[in-house]
Coordinates of C-alpha atoms in Angstrom, one line a residue:
Chain A
X1 CA 0.0 0.0 0.0
X2 CA 2.7 2.4 1.1
X3 CA 4.8 1.3 -1.9
X4 CA 2.0 2.0 -4.3
X5 CA 1.4 5.5 -2.9
X6 CA 5.1 6.2 -3.0
X7 CA 5.4 5.0 -6.6
X8 CA 2.5 7.2 -7.8
X9 CA 4.0 10.2 -6.0
X10 CA 7.5 9.7 -7.3
X11 CA 6.3 8.8 -10.9
X12 CA 4.0 11.8 -11.2
X13 CA 6.7 14.1 -9.8
X14 CA 9.2 12.7 -12.3
X15 CA 6.9 13.2 -15.3
X16 CA 5.7 16.6 -14.1
X17 CA 9.3 17.9 -13.5
X18 CA 10.4 16.4 -16.9
X19 CA 7.6 18.4 -18.5
X20 CA 8.7 21.6 -16.7
X21 CA 12.3 21.1 -17.9
X22 CA 10.9 21.9 -21.3
X23 CA 8.2 24.3 -20.3
X24 CA 10.2 26.5 -17.9
X25 CA 11.0 30.0 -19.2
X26 CA 14.3 30.4 -17.4
X27 CA 17.1 27.9 -18.3
X28 CA 18.3 27.8 -14.7
X29 CA 14.8 26.8 -13.6
X30 CA 14.9 24.1 -16.3
X31 CA 18.0 22.7 -14.8
X32 CA 16.5 22.7 -11.4
X33 CA 13.5 20.8 -12.7
X34 CA 15.8 18.4 -14.3
X35 CA 17.5 17.8 -11.0
X36 CA 14.1 17.1 -9.4
X37 CA 13.4 14.6 -12.2
X38 CA 16.8 12.9 -11.5
X39 CA 16.0 12.8 -7.8
X40 CA 12.6 11.3 -8.1
X41 CA 13.9 8.8 -10.7
X42 CA 16.4 7.7 -8.0
X43 CA 13.4 7.2 -5.7
X44 CA 11.9 4.9 -8.3
X45 CA 15.1 2.9 -8.4
X46 CA 14.9 2.4 -4.7
X47 CA 11.4 1.1 -5.1
X48 CA 12.7 -1.4 -7.6
X49 CA 15.2 -2.6 -5.1
X50 CA 18.1 -1.1 -7.0
X51 CA 19.4 1.0 -4.1
X52 CA 23.0 1.1 -5.3
X53 CA 22.0 2.5 -8.7
X54 CA 19.7 5.0 -7.0
X55 CA 22.6 6.3 -4.8
X56 CA 24.9 6.4 -7.8
X57 CA 22.3 8.3 -9.8
X58 CA 22.2 10.9 -7.0
X59 CA 26.0 11.0 -6.4
X60 CA 27.0 11.2 -10.1
X61 CA 24.1 13.0 -11.8
X62 CA 22.6 15.1 -9.2
X63 CA 25.7 15.7 -7.1
X64 CA 28.2 16.3 -9.8
X65 CA 27.0 16.5 -13.4
X66 CA 24.0 18.7 -12.7
X67 CA 26.0 21.0 -10.5
X68 CA 28.3 21.6 -13.5
X69 CA 25.3 22.0 -15.7
X70 CA 23.9 24.6 -13.4
X71 CA 27.3 26.2 -13.2
X72 CA 27.5 26.7 -16.9
X73 CA 23.8 27.7 -17.4
X74 CA 24.1 30.3 -14.7
X75 CA 27.1 31.9 -16.2
X76 CA 25.6 32.1 -19.7
X77 CA 24.2 35.4 -20.7
X78 CA 21.0 34.2 -22.4
X79 CA 18.3 36.3 -23.9
X80 CA 15.2 34.4 -22.9
X81 CA 12.9 36.0 -25.5
X82 CA 15.3 35.2 -28.3
X83 CA 15.6 31.7 -27.0
X84 CA 11.9 31.1 -27.4
X85 CA 11.6 32.5 -30.9
X86 CA 12.6 29.4 -32.8
X87 CA 10.2 27.3 -30.8
X88 CA 7.5 26.8 -33.5
X89 CA 9.9 26.1 -36.3
X90 CA 11.7 23.4 -34.3
X91 CA 8.4 21.9 -33.0
X92 CA 7.8 19.3 -35.8
X93 CA 11.4 18.0 -35.6
X94 CA 11.3 17.8 -31.8
X95 CA 8.0 16.0 -31.9
X96 CA 9.4 13.5 -34.4
X97 CA 12.4 12.8 -32.2
X98 CA 10.2 12.4 -29.1
X99 CA 7.8 10.1 -30.9
X100 CA 10.6 7.9 -32.2
X101 CA 12.1 7.7 -28.7
X102 CA 8.7 6.9 -27.1
X103 CA 8.1 4.1 -29.7
X104 CA 11.5 2.6 -29.0
X105 CA 11.0 2.6 -25.3
X106 CA 7.6 1.0 -25.6
X107 CA 9.1 -1.7 -28.0
X108 CA 11.9 -2.5 -25.5
X109 CA 9.5 -2.6 -22.6
X110 CA 7.2 -5.0 -24.5
X111 CA 10.2 -7.3 -25.5
X112 CA 11.3 -7.3 -21.8
X113 CA 8.0 -8.4 -20.4
X114 CA 6.8 -10.8 -23.1
X115 CA 9.8 -12.7 -24.4
X116 CA 12.2 -12.3 -21.4
X117 CA 15.0 -12.1 -23.9
X118 CA 17.3 -10.3 -21.4
X119 CA 19.8 -12.4 -19.4
X120 CA 18.1 -14.0 -16.4
X121 CA 20.3 -12.2 -13.9
X122 CA 19.2 -8.9 -15.3
X123 CA 15.6 -9.6 -14.6
X124 CA 15.7 -8.8 -11.0
X125 CA 17.6 -6.0 -9.3
X126 CA 18.3 -8.3 -6.3
X127 CA 18.9 -11.9 -7.3
X128 CA 18.6 -14.4 -4.5
X129 CA 21.4 -14.7 -2.0
X130 CA 23.4 -11.6 -3.1
X131 CA 22.9 -8.0 -2.3
X132 CA 22.2 -5.4 -5.0
X133 CA 25.8 -4.1 -4.9
X134 CA 27.3 -7.6 -5.2
X135 CA 25.0 -8.5 -8.1
X136 CA 26.0 -5.4 -10.0
X137 CA 29.6 -5.9 -9.2
X138 CA 29.6 -9.5 -10.5
X139 CA 27.9 -8.4 -13.7
X140 CA 30.3 -5.5 -14.3
X141 CA 33.6 -7.0 -13.2
X142 CA 33.1 -10.7 -14.0
X143 CA 30.7 -11.1 -16.9
X144 CA 31.4 -7.8 -18.7
X145 CA 34.9 -6.9 -17.5
X146 CA 36.1 -6.3 -21.0
X147 CA 33.4 -3.9 -21.8
X148 CA 33.8 -2.2 -18.5
X149 CA 37.5 -1.7 -19.2
X150 CA 36.8 -0.5 -22.8
X151 CA 34.3 2.0 -21.5
X152 CA 36.9 3.3 -19.1
X153 CA 39.5 3.6 -21.8
X154 CA 37.1 5.6 -24.0
X155 CA 36.4 7.9 -21.1
X156 CA 40.1 8.3 -20.4
X157 CA 40.8 9.2 -24.1
X158 CA 37.9 11.7 -24.0
X159 CA 39.3 13.3 -20.9
X160 CA 42.8 13.5 -22.2
X161 CA 41.4 15.0 -25.5
X162 CA 39.5 17.6 -23.6
X163 CA 42.6 18.6 -21.6
X164 CA 44.8 18.7 -24.7
X165 CA 42.3 20.9 -26.5
X166 CA 41.9 23.4 -23.7
X167 CA 45.4 23.5 -22.1
X168 CA 47.3 26.6 -23.0
X169 CA 50.4 28.0 -21.5
X170 CA 50.1 31.7 -21.7
X171 CA 53.6 33.3 -21.6
X172 CA 53.1 36.2 -19.2
X173 CA 51.3 34.5 -16.4
X174 CA 53.1 34.2 -13.1
X175 CA 52.6 30.7 -11.6
X176 CA 53.2 29.7 -8.0
X177 CA 55.8 27.0 -7.4
X178 CA 54.9 25.9 -3.9
X179 CA 57.9 23.6 -3.4
X180 CA 60.2 26.4 -4.4
X181 CA 58.5 28.8 -2.1
X182 CA 58.6 26.4 0.9
X183 CA 62.2 25.5 0.2
X184 CA 63.3 29.1 0.3
X185 CA 65.8 29.9 3.0
X186 CA 68.0 32.8 4.0
X187 CA 70.8 31.8 1.7
X188 CA 68.6 31.9 -1.5
X189 CA 66.5 34.8 -0.4
X190 CA 69.0 37.4 0.8
X191 CA 72.2 38.6 -0.8
X192 CA 74.7 40.9 0.6
X193 CA 75.7 43.8 -1.6
X194 CA 78.5 46.3 -1.0
X195 CA 77.0 49.6 -2.1
X196 CA 79.4 52.4 -2.9
X197 CA 78.3 55.7 -1.5
X198 CA 76.6 58.1 -4.0
X199 CA 76.2 55.4 -6.7
X200 CA 73.5 53.0 -5.5
X201 CA 73.1 49.5 -6.9
X202 CA 72.8 50.6 -10.5
X203 CA 70.0 48.4 -11.5
Chain B
X1 CA 14.7 -1.7 22.7
X2 CA 15.0 0.4 19.5
X3 CA 15.4 -2.6 17.3
X4 CA 12.2 -3.9 18.8
X5 CA 10.4 -0.8 17.9
X6 CA 11.9 -0.6 14.5
X7 CA 10.8 -4.2 13.6
X8 CA 7.6 -4.7 15.5
X9 CA 6.1 -8.2 15.7
X10 CA 2.9 -7.2 13.9
X11 CA 4.0 -4.4 11.6
X12 CA 0.8 -2.6 10.8
X13 CA 1.5 0.3 8.5
X14 CA -0.1 2.9 10.7
X15 CA 1.9 1.7 13.7
X16 CA 5.1 1.7 11.7
X17 CA 4.6 5.2 10.5
X18 CA 3.7 6.6 13.9
X19 CA 6.6 4.8 15.5
X20 CA 9.2 5.9 12.9
X21 CA 7.9 9.5 13.1
X22 CA 8.4 9.5 16.8
X23 CA 11.9 8.3 16.5
X24 CA 12.6 10.9 13.8
X25 CA 11.1 13.6 16.0
X26 CA 13.4 12.4 18.9
X27 CA 16.5 12.6 16.7
X28 CA 15.6 16.1 15.5
X29 CA 15.0 17.4 19.0
X30 CA 18.2 15.9 20.4
X31 CA 20.1 17.2 17.4
X32 CA 18.7 20.7 17.6
X33 CA 19.3 21.1 21.3
X34 CA 22.8 19.7 21.1
X35 CA 23.4 22.0 18.1
X36 CA 22.5 25.0 20.3
X37 CA 25.2 24.1 22.7
X38 CA 27.7 23.1 20.0
X39 CA 27.3 26.5 18.5
X40 CA 28.1 28.1 21.8
X41 CA 31.1 25.8 22.2
X42 CA 32.3 26.9 18.7
X43 CA 32.1 30.5 19.7
X44 CA 33.7 29.9 23.1
X45 CA 36.6 27.9 21.7
X46 CA 37.1 30.6 19.1
X47 CA 37.0 33.3 21.8
X48 CA 39.4 31.4 24.1
X49 CA 42.0 31.2 21.3
X50 CA 41.8 34.9 20.8
X51 CA 41.9 35.5 24.6
X52 CA 38.3 36.8 24.7
X53 CA 35.5 35.6 26.9
X54 CA 33.0 34.9 24.2
X55 CA 29.3 35.0 24.8
X56 CA 28.8 35.3 28.6
X57 CA 25.8 37.5 29.2
X58 CA 22.7 35.4 28.4
X59 CA 22.3 32.7 31.1
X60 CA 25.1 31.4 33.2
X61 CA 28.4 31.4 31.2
X62 CA 26.3 32.4 28.2
X63 CA 24.6 29.0 28.1
X64 CA 21.4 30.4 26.7
X65 CA 23.1 32.6 24.0
X66 CA 22.0 30.3 21.1
X67 CA 18.4 30.4 22.2
X68 CA 18.5 34.2 22.4
X69 CA 20.0 34.3 18.9
X70 CA 17.3 31.9 17.8
X71 CA 14.5 34.2 19.1
X72 CA 16.2 37.2 17.6
X73 CA 16.3 35.6 14.1
X74 CA 12.8 34.3 14.3
X75 CA 11.3 37.7 15.2
X76 CA 13.1 39.7 12.5
X77 CA 11.4 40.6 9.2
X78 CA 12.2 38.4 6.2
X79 CA 13.6 40.7 3.5
X80 CA 13.5 39.5 0.0
X81 CA 15.5 41.7 -2.5
X82 CA 13.4 43.3 -5.2
X83 CA 15.3 41.7 -8.1
X84 CA 15.4 38.2 -6.5
X85 CA 13.7 35.1 -7.7
X86 CA 11.3 35.0 -4.8
X87 CA 10.4 31.3 -4.8
X88 CA 13.9 30.0 -5.2
X89 CA 15.2 32.6 -2.8
X90 CA 13.0 31.1 -0.1
X91 CA 13.4 27.5 -1.2
X92 CA 17.2 27.5 -1.0
X93 CA 17.6 27.8 2.8
X94 CA 14.9 25.1 3.2
X95 CA 16.9 22.8 0.9
X96 CA 20.1 23.2 3.0
X97 CA 18.1 22.7 6.2
X98 CA 16.2 19.6 5.1
X99 CA 19.3 18.0 3.5
X100 CA 21.3 18.5 6.7
X101 CA 18.6 16.6 8.6
X102 CA 17.9 13.7 6.3
X103 CA 21.6 12.7 6.3
X104 CA 21.2 11.7 9.9
X105 CA 18.6 9.1 9.0
X106 CA 21.4 6.5 8.5
X107 CA 23.8 7.5 11.2
X108 CA 24.0 4.8 13.9
X109 CA 24.7 6.6 17.2
X110 CA 24.7 3.4 19.3
X111 CA 24.1 -0.3 18.6
X112 CA 20.6 -0.4 16.9
X113 CA 20.0 3.3 17.5
X114 CA 19.5 4.3 13.9
X115 CA 16.4 5.5 12.1
X116 CA 17.0 3.4 8.9
X117 CA 19.8 0.8 8.8
X118 CA 20.3 1.1 5.0
X119 CA 22.6 -1.4 3.3
X120 CA 24.1 1.4 1.2
X121 CA 24.2 3.7 4.2
X122 CA 27.6 5.2 3.5
X123 CA 26.6 5.9 -0.1
X124 CA 23.4 7.5 1.1
X125 CA 25.4 9.8 3.3
X126 CA 27.8 10.6 0.5
X127 CA 24.9 11.4 -1.8
X128 CA 23.2 13.6 0.7
X129 CA 26.4 15.5 1.4
X130 CA 26.9 16.1 -2.3
X131 CA 23.4 17.5 -2.6
X132 CA 24.2 20.1 0.1
X133 CA 25.7 22.4 -2.6
X134 CA 22.3 23.1 -4.1
X135 CA 21.1 25.2 -1.2
X136 CA 24.1 27.4 -1.6
X137 CA 24.0 27.6 -5.4
X138 CA 20.3 28.3 -5.6
X139 CA 20.5 30.8 -2.8
X140 CA 23.4 32.6 -4.5
X141 CA 21.8 32.7 -7.9
X142 CA 18.3 33.6 -6.7
X143 CA 19.6 36.7 -4.8
X144 CA 20.3 38.2 -8.2
X145 CA 23.3 40.1 -6.9
X146 CA 27.0 39.9 -7.7
X147 CA 28.6 38.8 -4.4
X148 CA 26.2 36.0 -3.6
X149 CA 26.5 34.7 -7.2
X150 CA 30.4 34.7 -7.0
X151 CA 30.1 32.9 -3.7
X152 CA 27.7 30.3 -5.1
X153 CA 30.1 29.6 -8.1
X154 CA 33.0 29.2 -5.8
X155 CA 31.1 26.9 -3.6
X156 CA 30.0 24.7 -6.5
X157 CA 33.5 24.3 -7.8
X158 CA 34.9 23.7 -4.3
X159 CA 32.4 21.1 -3.2
X160 CA 32.6 19.1 -6.4
X161 CA 36.4 19.0 -6.2
X162 CA 36.6 17.8 -2.6
X163 CA 33.8 15.3 -3.0
X164 CA 36.0 13.2 -5.3
X165 CA 38.7 12.7 -2.8
X166 CA 36.1 12.1 0.0
X167 CA 34.6 9.4 -2.2
X168 CA 38.0 7.6 -2.7
X169 CA 38.7 7.8 1.0
X170 CA 35.3 6.2 1.8
X171 CA 36.2 3.4 -0.7
X172 CA 39.4 2.6 1.4
X173 CA 37.2 2.1 4.5
X174 CA 34.6 0.1 2.5
X175 CA 37.4 -2.2 1.4
X176 CA 38.3 -2.9 5.0
X177 CA 34.7 -3.4 6.2
X178 CA 33.5 -5.3 3.1
X179 CA 30.1 -3.6 3.5
X180 CA 28.4 -0.3 2.9
X181 CA 26.3 -0.6 6.0
X182 CA 27.4 1.9 8.6
X183 CA 26.6 -0.4 11.6
X184 CA 28.7 -3.1 10.0
X185 CA 31.5 -0.7 9.4
X186 CA 31.4 0.3 13.1
X187 CA 31.1 -3.3 14.3
X188 CA 34.2 -4.3 12.3
X189 CA 36.2 -1.8 14.4
X190 CA 35.3 -3.3 17.7
X191 CA 37.8 -4.4 20.4
X192 CA 40.0 -1.4 21.1
X193 CA 41.5 1.7 19.5
X194 CA 44.1 -0.4 17.6
X195 CA 41.3 -1.9 15.5
X196 CA 39.9 1.5 14.5
X197 CA 40.3 2.2 10.8
X198 CA 42.5 5.1 11.5
X199 CA 45.3 2.7 12.8
X200 CA 44.0 -0.6 11.4
X201 CA 46.7 -2.4 13.4
X202 CA 44.8 -5.7 13.0
X203 CA 46.5 -5.8 9.5
X204 CA 50.0 -6.2 11.1
X205 CA 52.5 -7.2 9.9
X206 CA 51.3 -5.3 6.9
X207 CA 51.6 -1.6 8.0
X208 CA 48.3 -0.4 6.7
X209 CA 48.4 2.4 9.3
X210 CA 50.9 4.1 7.0
X211 CA 48.0 4.5 4.5
X212 CA 45.1 5.0 6.9
X213 CA 46.5 7.8 9.1
X214 CA 47.1 10.1 6.1
X215 CA 43.6 9.1 4.8
X216 CA 42.1 10.2 8.1
X217 CA 43.9 13.5 7.9
X218 CA 42.8 14.0 4.3
X219 CA 39.2 13.1 5.1
X220 CA 39.2 15.6 7.9
X221 CA 40.6 18.4 5.7
X222 CA 38.2 17.5 2.9
X223 CA 35.4 17.6 5.4
X224 CA 36.4 21.1 6.2
X225 CA 36.3 22.0 2.5
X226 CA 33.0 20.2 2.0
X227 CA 31.3 22.1 4.8
X228 CA 32.8 25.5 3.8
X229 CA 34.5 25.9 7.1
X230 CA 37.7 28.0 7.5
X231 CA 40.3 27.8 6.1
X232 CA 38.1 26.8 3.1
X233 CA 35.3 29.3 3.7
X234 CA 35.9 31.0 0.4
X235 CA 32.2 31.0 -0.6
X236 CA 31.6 33.4 2.2
X237 CA 35.0 35.1 2.4
X238 CA 34.1 38.3 4.1
X239 CA 37.1 40.3 2.9
X240 CA 36.3 39.6 -0.7
X241 CA 32.7 38.7 -1.0
X242 CA 31.1 40.5 2.0
X243 CA 29.3 37.3 3.1
X244 CA 29.2 35.3 -0.1
X245 CA 26.0 33.5 -0.9
X246 CA 24.2 34.6 2.2
X247 CA 24.7 38.4 1.8
X248 CA 21.0 39.0 1.0
X249 CA 19.6 36.6 3.6
X250 CA 18.2 37.8 6.9
X251 CA 16.1 36.5 9.8
X252 CA 14.6 33.0 9.5
X253 CA 16.0 32.1 6.1
X254 CA 19.5 33.0 7.3
X255 CA 18.8 31.0 10.5
X256 CA 17.9 27.9 8.3
X257 CA 21.2 28.3 6.4
X258 CA 23.2 28.6 9.6
X259 CA 21.5 25.6 11.2
X260 CA 22.0 23.5 8.1
X261 CA 25.6 24.5 7.8
X262 CA 26.3 23.5 11.4
X263 CA 24.3 20.3 11.2
X264 CA 26.4 19.4 8.2
X265 CA 29.5 20.0 10.2
X266 CA 28.3 17.8 13.0
X267 CA 27.3 15.2 10.4
X268 CA 30.9 15.3 9.0
X269 CA 32.2 14.9 12.6
X270 CA 29.9 11.8 13.0
X271 CA 31.1 10.5 9.6
X272 CA 34.8 10.8 10.7
X273 CA 33.9 9.1 14.0
X274 CA 32.1 6.2 12.2
X275 CA 34.6 5.7 9.4
X276 CA 37.9 6.0 11.2
X277 CA 37.4 6.2 15.0
X278 CA 35.3 3.2 15.8
X279 CA 31.9 4.8 16.1
X280 CA 30.4 4.0 19.5
X281 CA 33.2 1.7 20.6
X282 CA 35.3 2.6 23.6
X283 CA 39.1 2.9 23.0
X284 CA 39.8 0.2 25.6
X285 CA 37.6 -2.8 26.4
X286 CA 37.6 -2.0 30.1
X287 CA 36.1 1.4 29.4
X288 CA 33.0 0.0 27.8
X289 CA 31.0 0.2 31.0
X290 CA 30.1 3.6 29.8
X291 CA 27.2 3.5 27.4
X292 CA 28.0 3.3 23.6
X293 CA 26.1 6.6 23.0
X294 CA 28.5 8.4 25.4
X295 CA 31.5 7.3 23.4
X296 CA 29.9 8.3 20.1
X297 CA 28.9 11.7 21.4
X298 CA 32.3 12.2 23.0
X299 CA 34.1 11.5 19.7
X300 CA 31.7 13.8 17.7
X301 CA 32.3 16.6 20.2
X302 CA 36.0 16.1 20.0
X303 CA 35.9 16.5 16.3
X304 CA 33.7 19.5 16.5
X305 CA 36.3 20.9 18.9
X306 CA 38.9 20.2 16.2
X307 CA 36.8 22.0 13.6
X308 CA 36.5 25.0 15.9
X309 CA 40.2 25.0 16.6
X310 CA 41.0 24.9 12.9
X311 CA 38.7 27.9 12.4
X312 CA 40.5 29.8 15.1
X313 CA 44.1 28.9 14.1
X314 CA 44.4 28.6 10.3
X315 CA 44.4 31.5 7.9
X316 CA 42.1 31.3 4.8
X317 CA 43.4 29.6 1.7
X318 CA 43.7 31.3 -1.6
X319 CA 41.2 30.0 -4.2
X320 CA 43.8 28.6 -6.7
X321 CA 45.7 26.9 -3.8
X322 CA 42.5 25.3 -2.7
X323 CA 41.9 23.9 -6.1
X324 CA 45.5 22.7 -6.3
X325 CA 45.3 21.0 -3.0
X326 CA 42.1 19.2 -3.9
X327 CA 42.9 18.1 -7.5
X328 CA 46.7 17.7 -7.5
X329 CA 47.4 16.4 -4.0
X330 CA 44.4 14.9 -2.3
X331 CA 43.0 13.2 -5.4
X332 CA 46.2 11.3 -6.5
X333 CA 47.0 10.4 -2.8
X334 CA 43.6 9.0 -2.1
X335 CA 43.6 7.2 -5.4
X336 CA 46.9 5.6 -4.5
X337 CA 45.5 4.6 -1.1
X338 CA 42.6 2.9 -2.8
X339 CA 45.1 0.8 -4.9
X340 CA 47.1 -0.1 -1.8
X341 CA 44.2 -1.0 0.4
X342 CA 42.6 -2.9 -2.5
X343 CA 45.9 -4.9 -3.0
X344 CA 46.0 -5.6 0.7
X345 CA 42.5 -6.9 0.8
X346 CA 42.9 -8.9 -2.3
X347 CA 46.2 -10.6 -1.5
X348 CA 46.0 -11.0 2.2
X349 CA 42.9 -13.1 2.0
X350 CA 41.0 -10.7 4.2
X351 CA 38.2 -10.6 1.7
X352 CA 35.8 -13.5 2.3

């Protein structure tokens, strides 16, 4: 009973906030609605028994990715009226994309329930005898270790690429060398100069 | 007693809800009242370091100062700036406040004394603490003013950076415990202070304490950064940003921000206690005639004292140094520690 009520609350909040992501006037508010959608989706995961995934969704998407999202959107100088102008011309294309997406989701859902084509271990979030975390770990690190490593490599390449593309050493910027600073002592910092009277140091 | 109430013989839904609600209520009341005195302690410690007396007028030794401040905040007028996003401006402190409380849902303060003994308790805590940044960002943005906004941006970058190393440090502890359940993590450290994860002397002759003591220190420092405490209080650096994200806040919304901030600090102290200092266990077996809750509270108060001392003693970091410390020193160190602890667990046969 409690579960059913929770499901309906979470599901309706997810759908409503997903709607407001698109409908909100202000992009910052859109991101905030998106965060709410993530959050209630995590709640749905908990109801399914996939508590580990739920926590990961919050840690990774809500706690890190969406913060950076918000960070970028807040700093953008967007003209909201200009943003809304192309709405009607993009509407048919957007509708097409969303219809295709919805159809695909429905097809996958049907295949899942009717044919049970997915691996048996994937059918339940908590297979008997092992916890949710262990089940996921076995899938990732035993059955699909190669794919897991490959995905990691792809991410590493992407990260290095992003760094290489944006890293610039500007010539006239003073950088702090902390080791040098800490290692400074009297011998390296002070020099004795004999100054002749009336001439100064010259430089 | 508590476990009996948490898992009643005939769990009718109504009974369960009423019972859980009463336990949550009890937690909140105890937390808020102890917070009032912890706040006073913070100010007293700070004052003592600077050779002042600190609050000493309201009540004996200033004991009622926090309550006086509370009343003052509540009776003031709530001022919302004209250009502010009204809804978000008022929601932001609420988010901070609520998130600070719901983290406590999984904190075991004594054997069985926990609202919800989640299997992924530590991840839950990690998730909740990573959400804490939203109150600050939303508050800073909704104020529609430059200083709060700069404070919010700083806070976002800072908390995201230090979360990463906190996550890796948590992984080292998880590897020792083999579980994400906080009660299990605490139970695994039973038997005396040499079994606490900070020292982990039960791994001898492998000297894991060489890894775990630095991890404890890094966790403590990252906790300072995560809660925006000095020396990492750049989001509210008064010499640069007036008061950072809370410039425009007054009265009750400000109070909510402040309570949330301090509750987060106490939560971080509790996390340090649970992860590295044996939770409710006494440092020696013969001292365990004192109740477990006493030891938990004593350790949390000790770490709160440490937080207060750091605030009093250490000058504020510069922002680029803060980022350097997080990304270039803490992240590689904690990543290396995960590798070392993982290798120990895998090759010593400690993993079941």
